Amino acid sequence: MIGQKQQNVTIKGTKSGLTLYLDDSCSFEQLLKELDEKLSSNHQPPEGSPLTSVHIKAGNRYLTRSMHDQIREIIRNKKKLVIDSLESNVMSKAEALEWKKQTDVETVSKIIRSGQVLQVKGDLLLIGDVNPGGTVMAGGNIFIMGALRGIAHAGCFGNRNAVIAASLMKPMQLRISDLVNRAPDDHEEEGREMECAYIDQNVNQIVIDRVQVLPHLRPNLTRLERGMM
């Protein structure tokens, strides 16, 4: 009995478009050939139809920039198809080190004085105060085990889900991603619980609340945040 030919490309239709599952054991040349053939024969949209989003899952195959470009070129040459995402489970050592920097928690024990700026790529845990005129910035979240009286900018590379938490929240200015806010003038300083600031997506504004709300608002918090709650 003749065995069935292995399928190197599997196409599945979803509500969000097409998902292409690419086999990670065949040669890349075979993969490109079958991808081109299957899209040519299986995707013939009628005139006037809207664009279809394509999500590509490359499995455990490492894709170089050249490979990315060749896959994208095949998709671009097909009618009404546009790549929405291209994912691989494998990354280079350099990419892994950069990802580690961006997801690591950096712990610093010091006072940030007026004119000083402390910036990290990932999450920041500061054990100390941020004095008026001092600035702390993080690509991720900011946790201050002390008083925040200066400026804090979380998600400084565009992460709008980042949060700022402080034992004493009395900032000159709060920034999360592209939004800016300063604490209200009547914000009480003494006798309050540890507080947090986050972007309320419903009003597109930074709001301040008790730190206990974070597990509900940000269920996918980092290991540091889960350990603190």
PDB file of C-alpha atoms in Angstrom:
ATOM      1  CA  MET A   1       0.000   0.000   0.000  1.00  0.00           C
ATOM      2  CA  ILE A   2       1.334   3.386  -0.942  1.00  0.00           C
ATOM      3  CA  GLY A   3       1.725   5.646   2.081  1.00  0.00           C
ATOM      4  CA  GLN A   4       0.043   9.025   2.150  1.00  0.00           C
ATOM      5  CA  LYS A   5       2.292  11.941   1.246  1.00  0.00           C
ATOM      6  CA  GLN A   6       3.388  13.993   4.251  1.00  0.00           C
ATOM      7  CA  GLN A   7       1.698  17.358   4.507  1.00  0.00           C
ATOM      8  CA  ASN A   8       4.304  20.047   5.132  1.00  0.00           C
ATOM      9  CA  VAL A   9       1.748  22.862   5.152  1.00  0.00           C
ATOM     10  CA  THR A  10      -1.622  22.639   6.886  1.00  0.00           C
ATOM     11  CA  ILE A  11      -4.168  25.406   6.314  1.00  0.00           C
ATOM     12  CA  LYS A  12      -7.019  26.012   8.754  1.00  0.00           C
ATOM     13  CA  GLY A  13      -9.694  28.658   8.481  1.00  0.00           C
ATOM     14  CA  THR A  14     -10.554  30.555  11.665  1.00  0.00           C
ATOM     15  CA  LYS A  15     -12.727  33.515  12.616  1.00  0.00           C
ATOM     16  CA  SER A  16      -9.655  35.747  12.422  1.00  0.00           C
ATOM     17  CA  GLY A  17      -8.550  34.514   8.987  1.00  0.00           C
ATOM     18  CA  LEU A  18      -6.232  31.688   7.943  1.00  0.00           C
ATOM     19  CA  THR A  19      -3.731  29.866  10.161  1.00  0.00           C
ATOM     20  CA  LEU A  20      -0.864  28.114   8.371  1.00  0.00           C
ATOM     21  CA  TYR A  21       0.979  25.373  10.257  1.00  0.00           C
ATOM     22  CA  LEU A  22       4.422  24.781   8.750  1.00  0.00           C
ATOM     23  CA  ASP A  23       6.227  21.485   9.282  1.00  0.00           C
ATOM     24  CA  ASP A  24       9.592  21.980  11.013  1.00  0.00           C
ATOM     25  CA  SER A  25      11.278  18.748   9.856  1.00  0.00           C
ATOM     26  CA  CYS A  26      11.278  19.099   6.063  1.00  0.00           C
ATOM     27  CA  SER A  27      13.741  21.213   4.096  1.00  0.00           C
ATOM     28  CA  PHE A  28      12.960  24.901   3.811  1.00  0.00           C
ATOM     29  CA  GLU A  29      12.908  24.633   0.006  1.00  0.00           C
ATOM     30  CA  GLN A  30      10.216  21.917   0.195  1.00  0.00           C
ATOM     31  CA  LEU A  31       8.243  24.059   2.596  1.00  0.00           C
ATOM     32  CA  LEU A  32       8.271  27.112   0.329  1.00  0.00           C
ATOM     33  CA  LYS A  33       7.281  25.051  -2.726  1.00  0.00           C
ATOM     34  CA  GLU A  34       4.315  23.434  -0.978  1.00  0.00           C
ATOM     35  CA  LEU A  35       3.252  26.729   0.618  1.00  0.00           C
ATOM     36  CA  ASP A  36       3.139  28.409  -2.781  1.00  0.00           C
ATOM     37  CA  GLU A  37       1.264  25.498  -4.392  1.00  0.00           C
ATOM     38  CA  LYS A  38      -1.351  25.156  -1.652  1.00  0.00           C
ATOM     39  CA  LEU A  39      -2.139  28.844  -1.487  1.00  0.00           C
ATOM     40  CA  SER A  40      -2.418  29.005  -5.272  1.00  0.00           C
ATOM     41  CA  SER A  41      -4.846  26.063  -5.435  1.00  0.00           C
ATOM     42  CA  ASN A  42      -6.820  26.492  -2.204  1.00  0.00           C
ATOM     43  CA  HIS A  43      -7.206  30.249  -1.967  1.00  0.00           C
ATOM     44  CA  GLN A  44      -9.099  31.840  -4.840  1.00  0.00           C
ATOM     45  CA  PRO A  45     -11.064  34.762  -3.347  1.00  0.00           C
ATOM     46  CA  PRO A  46     -13.851  36.296  -5.447  1.00  0.00           C
ATOM     47  CA  GLU A  47     -13.503  39.823  -6.752  1.00  0.00           C
ATOM     48  CA  GLY A  48     -14.440  42.452  -4.190  1.00  0.00           C
ATOM     49  CA  SER A  49     -13.791  40.229  -1.178  1.00  0.00           C
ATOM     50  CA  PRO A  50     -11.998  41.790   1.826  1.00  0.00           C
ATOM     51  CA  LEU A  51      -8.402  41.079   2.829  1.00  0.00           C
ATOM     52  CA  THR A  52      -7.804  37.862   4.746  1.00  0.00           C
ATOM     53  CA  SER A  53      -5.424  37.850   7.723  1.00  0.00           C
ATOM     54  CA  VAL A  54      -2.818  35.087   7.757  1.00  0.00           C
ATOM     55  CA  HIS A  55      -1.280  33.710  10.957  1.00  0.00           C
ATOM     56  CA  ILE A  56       1.797  31.546  10.416  1.00  0.00           C
ATOM     57  CA  LYS A  57       3.012  28.959  12.967  1.00  0.00           C
ATOM     58  CA  ALA A  58       6.528  27.753  12.139  1.00  0.00           C
ATOM     59  CA  GLY A  59       6.850  25.312  15.062  1.00  0.00           C
ATOM     60  CA  ASN A  60      10.391  24.457  16.151  1.00  0.00           C
ATOM     61  CA  ARG A  61      12.081  25.803  13.021  1.00  0.00           C
ATOM     62  CA  TYR A  62      14.435  28.747  13.490  1.00  0.00           C
ATOM     63  CA  LEU A  63      13.661  31.381  10.884  1.00  0.00           C
ATOM     64  CA  THR A  64      16.391  33.732   9.759  1.00  0.00           C
ATOM     65  CA  ARG A  65      15.503  37.187   8.448  1.00  0.00           C
ATOM     66  CA  SER A  66      15.944  35.852   4.902  1.00  0.00           C
ATOM     67  CA  MET A  67      13.496  33.007   5.614  1.00  0.00           C
ATOM     68  CA  HIS A  68      10.999  35.470   7.058  1.00  0.00           C
ATOM     69  CA  ASP A  69      11.240  37.561   3.910  1.00  0.00           C
ATOM     70  CA  GLN A  70      10.796  34.573   1.554  1.00  0.00           C
ATOM     71  CA  ILE A  71       7.639  33.420   3.375  1.00  0.00           C
ATOM     72  CA  ARG A  72       6.248  36.947   3.415  1.00  0.00           C
ATOM     73  CA  GLU A  73       6.978  37.336  -0.303  1.00  0.00           C
ATOM     74  CA  ILE A  74       4.913  34.232  -1.153  1.00  0.00           C
ATOM     75  CA  ILE A  75       1.985  35.513   0.921  1.00  0.00           C
ATOM     76  CA  ARG A  76       2.187  39.018  -0.565  1.00  0.00           C
ATOM     77  CA  ASN A  77       1.992  37.577  -4.085  1.00  0.00           C
ATOM     78  CA  LYS A  78      -1.380  35.951  -3.367  1.00  0.00           C
ATOM     79  CA  LYS A  79      -4.608  37.865  -3.794  1.00  0.00           C
ATOM     80  CA  LYS A  80      -6.313  39.327  -0.727  1.00  0.00           C
ATOM     81  CA  LEU A  81      -3.834  37.842   1.787  1.00  0.00           C
ATOM     82  CA  VAL A  82      -1.994  39.863   4.414  1.00  0.00           C
ATOM     83  CA  ILE A  83       0.326  38.494   7.123  1.00  0.00           C
ATOM     84  CA  ASP A  84      -0.883  39.278  10.625  1.00  0.00           C
ATOM     85  CA  SER A  85       1.692  37.218  12.569  1.00  0.00           C
ATOM     86  CA  LEU A  86       4.623  34.875  11.964  1.00  0.00           C
ATOM     87  CA  GLU A  87       5.632  32.841  15.003  1.00  0.00           C
ATOM     88  CA  SER A  88       8.443  30.395  15.727  1.00  0.00           C
ATOM     89  CA  ASN A  89       9.167  28.543  18.970  1.00  0.00           C
ATOM     90  CA  VAL A  90      12.912  29.028  18.409  1.00  0.00           C
ATOM     91  CA  MET A  91      15.035  32.163  18.712  1.00  0.00           C
ATOM     92  CA  SER A  92      18.722  32.944  18.363  1.00  0.00           C
ATOM     93  CA  LYS A  93      21.026  33.311  21.366  1.00  0.00           C
ATOM     94  CA  ALA A  94      21.181  37.072  20.832  1.00  0.00           C
ATOM     95  CA  GLU A  95      17.375  37.284  20.683  1.00  0.00           C
ATOM     96  CA  ALA A  96      17.087  35.143  23.816  1.00  0.00           C
ATOM     97  CA  LEU A  97      19.512  37.373  25.730  1.00  0.00           C
ATOM     98  CA  GLU A  98      17.639  40.501  24.658  1.00  0.00           C
ATOM     99  CA  TRP A  99      14.301  38.924  25.647  1.00  0.00           C
ATOM    100  CA  LYS A 100      15.796  37.994  29.038  1.00  0.00           C
ATOM    101  CA  LYS A 101      16.856  41.592  29.608  1.00  0.00           C
ATOM    102  CA  GLN A 102      13.387  42.837  28.791  1.00  0.00           C
ATOM    103  CA  THR A 103      11.619  40.327  31.053  1.00  0.00           C
ATOM    104  CA  ASP A 104      14.051  40.241  33.967  1.00  0.00           C
ATOM    105  CA  VAL A 105      13.382  42.013  37.248  1.00  0.00           C
ATOM    106  CA  GLU A 106      16.229  44.353  38.176  1.00  0.00           C
ATOM    107  CA  THR A 107      16.520  45.072  41.880  1.00  0.00           C
ATOM    108  CA  VAL A 108      18.158  48.336  42.942  1.00  0.00           C
ATOM    109  CA  SER A 109      18.671  49.517  46.518  1.00  0.00           C
ATOM    110  CA  LYS A 110      19.296  53.264  46.598  1.00  0.00           C
ATOM    111  CA  ILE A 111      17.685  56.693  46.829  1.00  0.00           C
ATOM    112  CA  ILE A 112      17.044  58.403  43.492  1.00  0.00           C
ATOM    113  CA  ARG A 113      17.822  62.049  44.153  1.00  0.00           C
ATOM    114  CA  SER A 114      16.878  65.192  42.235  1.00  0.00           C
ATOM    115  CA  GLY A 115      18.414  65.172  38.762  1.00  0.00           C
ATOM    116  CA  GLN A 116      19.177  61.438  38.788  1.00  0.00           C
ATOM    117  CA  VAL A 117      17.615  59.033  36.248  1.00  0.00           C
ATOM    118  CA  LEU A 118      17.443  55.255  36.692  1.00  0.00           C
ATOM    119  CA  GLN A 119      16.333  53.237  33.656  1.00  0.00           C
ATOM    120  CA  VAL A 120      16.055  49.455  33.121  1.00  0.00           C
ATOM    121  CA  LYS A 121      14.831  47.368  30.186  1.00  0.00           C
ATOM    122  CA  GLY A 122      12.569  45.015  32.145  1.00  0.00           C
ATOM    123  CA  ASP A 123      10.777  45.333  35.488  1.00  0.00           C
ATOM    124  CA  LEU A 124      12.259  47.517  38.230  1.00  0.00           C
ATOM    125  CA  LEU A 125      12.137  46.774  41.951  1.00  0.00           C
ATOM    126  CA  LEU A 126      13.498  49.819  43.762  1.00  0.00           C
ATOM    127  CA  ILE A 127      14.206  49.487  47.471  1.00  0.00           C
ATOM    128  CA  GLY A 128      14.378  53.146  48.404  1.00  0.00           C
ATOM    129  CA  ASP A 129      12.760  56.490  47.655  1.00  0.00           C
ATOM    130  CA  VAL A 130      12.429  58.567  44.514  1.00  0.00           C
ATOM    131  CA  ASN A 131      12.913  62.155  45.659  1.00  0.00           C
ATOM    132  CA  PRO A 132      11.321  65.170  43.942  1.00  0.00           C
ATOM    133  CA  GLY A 133      13.189  65.753  40.680  1.00  0.00           C
ATOM    134  CA  GLY A 134      14.370  62.131  40.484  1.00  0.00           C
ATOM    135  CA  THR A 135      13.205  59.815  37.684  1.00  0.00           C
ATOM    136  CA  VAL A 136      12.796  56.048  37.347  1.00  0.00           C
ATOM    137  CA  MET A 137      12.002  54.416  33.996  1.00  0.00           C
ATOM    138  CA  ALA A 138      11.337  50.796  33.036  1.00  0.00           C
ATOM    139  CA  GLY A 139      10.334  48.918  29.928  1.00  0.00           C
ATOM    140  CA  GLY A 140       8.060  46.864  32.181  1.00  0.00           C
ATOM    141  CA  ASN A 141       6.573  47.473  35.621  1.00  0.00           C
ATOM    142  CA  ILE A 142       7.922  49.627  38.439  1.00  0.00           C
ATOM    143  CA  PHE A 143       7.710  48.609  42.106  1.00  0.00           C
ATOM    144  CA  ILE A 144       8.998  51.059  44.693  1.00  0.00           C
ATOM    145  CA  MET A 145       9.444  49.848  48.257  1.00  0.00           C
ATOM    146  CA  GLY A 146       9.570  53.408  49.519  1.00  0.00           C
ATOM    147  CA  ALA A 147       8.188  56.835  48.660  1.00  0.00           C
ATOM    148  CA  LEU A 148       7.578  57.944  45.096  1.00  0.00           C
ATOM    149  CA  ARG A 149       7.812  61.729  45.114  1.00  0.00           C
ATOM    150  CA  GLY A 150       9.512  62.181  41.756  1.00  0.00           C
ATOM    151  CA  ILE A 151       8.740  60.903  38.263  1.00  0.00           C
ATOM    152  CA  ALA A 152       8.010  57.282  37.317  1.00  0.00           C
ATOM    153  CA  HIS A 153       7.656  56.078  33.717  1.00  0.00           C
ATOM    154  CA  ALA A 154       6.615  52.436  33.282  1.00  0.00           C
ATOM    155  CA  GLY A 155       6.202  50.705  29.917  1.00  0.00           C
ATOM    156  CA  CYS A 156       8.543  53.293  28.419  1.00  0.00           C
ATOM    157  CA  PHE A 157       8.937  51.243  25.214  1.00  0.00           C
ATOM    158  CA  GLY A 158       5.181  51.131  24.591  1.00  0.00           C
ATOM    159  CA  ASN A 159       3.801  48.565  27.077  1.00  0.00           C
ATOM    160  CA  ARG A 160       0.390  49.977  28.064  1.00  0.00           C
ATOM    161  CA  ASN A 161      -0.248  47.063  30.462  1.00  0.00           C
ATOM    162  CA  ALA A 162       2.648  48.096  32.701  1.00  0.00           C
ATOM    163  CA  VAL A 163       1.918  49.248  36.249  1.00  0.00           C
ATOM    164  CA  ILE A 164       3.557  51.437  38.882  1.00  0.00           C
ATOM    165  CA  ALA A 165       3.315  50.544  42.580  1.00  0.00           C
ATOM    166  CA  ALA A 166       4.773  52.386  45.567  1.00  0.00           C
ATOM    167  CA  SER A 167       4.590  52.204  49.338  1.00  0.00           C
ATOM    168  CA  LEU A 168       3.854  55.933  49.275  1.00  0.00           C
ATOM    169  CA  MET A 169       2.367  57.301  46.058  1.00  0.00           C
ATOM    170  CA  LYS A 170       3.022  61.060  45.960  1.00  0.00           C
ATOM    171  CA  PRO A 171       4.558  61.556  42.491  1.00  0.00           C
ATOM    172  CA  MET A 172       5.386  64.727  40.630  1.00  0.00           C
ATOM    173  CA  GLN A 173       4.379  62.851  37.484  1.00  0.00           C
ATOM    174  CA  LEU A 174       3.292  59.372  36.413  1.00  0.00           C
ATOM    175  CA  ARG A 175       3.808  58.039  32.913  1.00  0.00           C
ATOM    176  CA  ILE A 176       2.747  54.683  31.485  1.00  0.00           C
ATOM    177  CA  SER A 177       3.624  54.115  27.847  1.00  0.00           C
ATOM    178  CA  ASP A 178       2.420  57.246  26.019  1.00  0.00           C
ATOM    179  CA  LEU A 179       0.074  58.534  28.741  1.00  0.00           C
ATOM    180  CA  VAL A 180       1.048  61.159  31.324  1.00  0.00           C
ATOM    181  CA  ASN A 181      -0.616  62.069  34.604  1.00  0.00           C
ATOM    182  CA  ARG A 182       0.306  63.757  37.860  1.00  0.00           C
ATOM    183  CA  ALA A 183      -1.189  62.868  41.225  1.00  0.00           C
ATOM    184  CA  PRO A 184      -4.103  65.104  42.273  1.00  0.00           C
ATOM    185  CA  ASP A 185      -3.232  67.950  44.641  1.00  0.00           C
ATOM    186  CA  ASP A 186      -5.543  66.588  47.346  1.00  0.00           C
ATOM    187  CA  HIS A 187      -4.004  63.091  47.281  1.00  0.00           C
ATOM    188  CA  GLU A 188      -3.350  62.283  50.944  1.00  0.00           C
ATOM    189  CA  GLU A 189       0.220  61.424  51.860  1.00  0.00           C
ATOM    190  CA  GLU A 190       0.097  59.831  55.279  1.00  0.00           C
ATOM    191  CA  GLY A 191      -1.716  56.761  56.513  1.00  0.00           C
ATOM    192  CA  ARG A 192      -2.558  55.242  53.133  1.00  0.00           C
ATOM    193  CA  GLU A 193      -2.021  51.703  51.894  1.00  0.00           C
ATOM    194  CA  MET A 194       0.477  50.780  49.191  1.00  0.00           C
ATOM    195  CA  GLU A 195      -0.992  51.979  45.898  1.00  0.00           C
ATOM    196  CA  CYS A 196      -0.623  51.308  42.198  1.00  0.00           C
ATOM    197  CA  ALA A 197      -1.159  53.197  38.974  1.00  0.00           C
ATOM    198  CA  TYR A 198      -2.332  51.646  35.701  1.00  0.00           C
ATOM    199  CA  ILE A 199      -4.073  52.587  32.468  1.00  0.00           C
ATOM    200  CA  ASP A 200      -7.836  52.212  32.631  1.00  0.00           C
ATOM    201  CA  GLN A 201      -8.584  51.174  29.044  1.00  0.00           C
ATOM    202  CA  ASN A 202     -12.231  52.278  29.320  1.00  0.00           C
ATOM    203  CA  VAL A 203     -11.289  55.944  29.763  1.00  0.00           C
ATOM    204  CA  ASN A 204      -7.716  55.788  28.389  1.00  0.00           C
ATOM    205  CA  GLN A 205      -6.337  57.430  31.505  1.00  0.00           C
ATOM    206  CA  ILE A 206      -3.893  56.587  34.280  1.00  0.00           C
ATOM    207  CA  VAL A 207      -5.717  55.904  37.547  1.00  0.00           C
ATOM    208  CA  ILE A 208      -4.462  55.244  41.085  1.00  0.00           C
ATOM    209  CA  ASP A 209      -5.940  52.497  43.251  1.00  0.00           C
ATOM    210  CA  ARG A 210      -5.062  50.101  46.059  1.00  0.00           C
ATOM    211  CA  VAL A 211      -2.364  47.621  45.092  1.00  0.00           C
ATOM    212  CA  GLN A 212      -4.745  44.759  45.937  1.00  0.00           C
ATOM    213  CA  VAL A 213      -6.641  45.358  42.667  1.00  0.00           C
ATOM    214  CA  LEU A 214      -3.688  44.287  40.513  1.00  0.00           C
ATOM    215  CA  PRO A 215      -4.350  40.501  40.472  1.00  0.00           C
ATOM    216  CA  HIS A 216      -7.802  41.206  39.033  1.00  0.00           C
ATOM    217  CA  LEU A 217      -6.736  43.903  36.585  1.00  0.00           C
ATOM    218  CA  ARG A 218      -3.522  42.248  35.412  1.00  0.00           C
ATOM    219  CA  PRO A 219      -3.930  38.460  35.848  1.00  0.00           C
ATOM    220  CA  ASN A 220      -0.866  37.767  33.661  1.00  0.00           C
ATOM    221  CA  LEU A 221       1.613  39.483  35.924  1.00  0.00           C
ATOM    222  CA  THR A 222       5.273  38.479  36.139  1.00  0.00           C
ATOM    223  CA  ARG A 223       6.636  36.054  38.708  1.00  0.00           C
ATOM    224  CA  LEU A 224       7.743  39.017  40.830  1.00  0.00           C
ATOM    225  CA  GLU A 225       4.256  40.485  40.926  1.00  0.00           C
ATOM    226  CA  ARG A 226       2.639  37.135  41.728  1.00  0.00           C
ATOM    227  CA  GLY A 227       5.046  36.683  44.600  1.00  0.00           C
ATOM    228  CA  MET A 228       4.290  40.138  46.009  1.00  0.00           C
ATOM    229  CA  MET A 229       0.506  39.870  45.995  1.00  0.00           C
TER     230      MET A 229
END
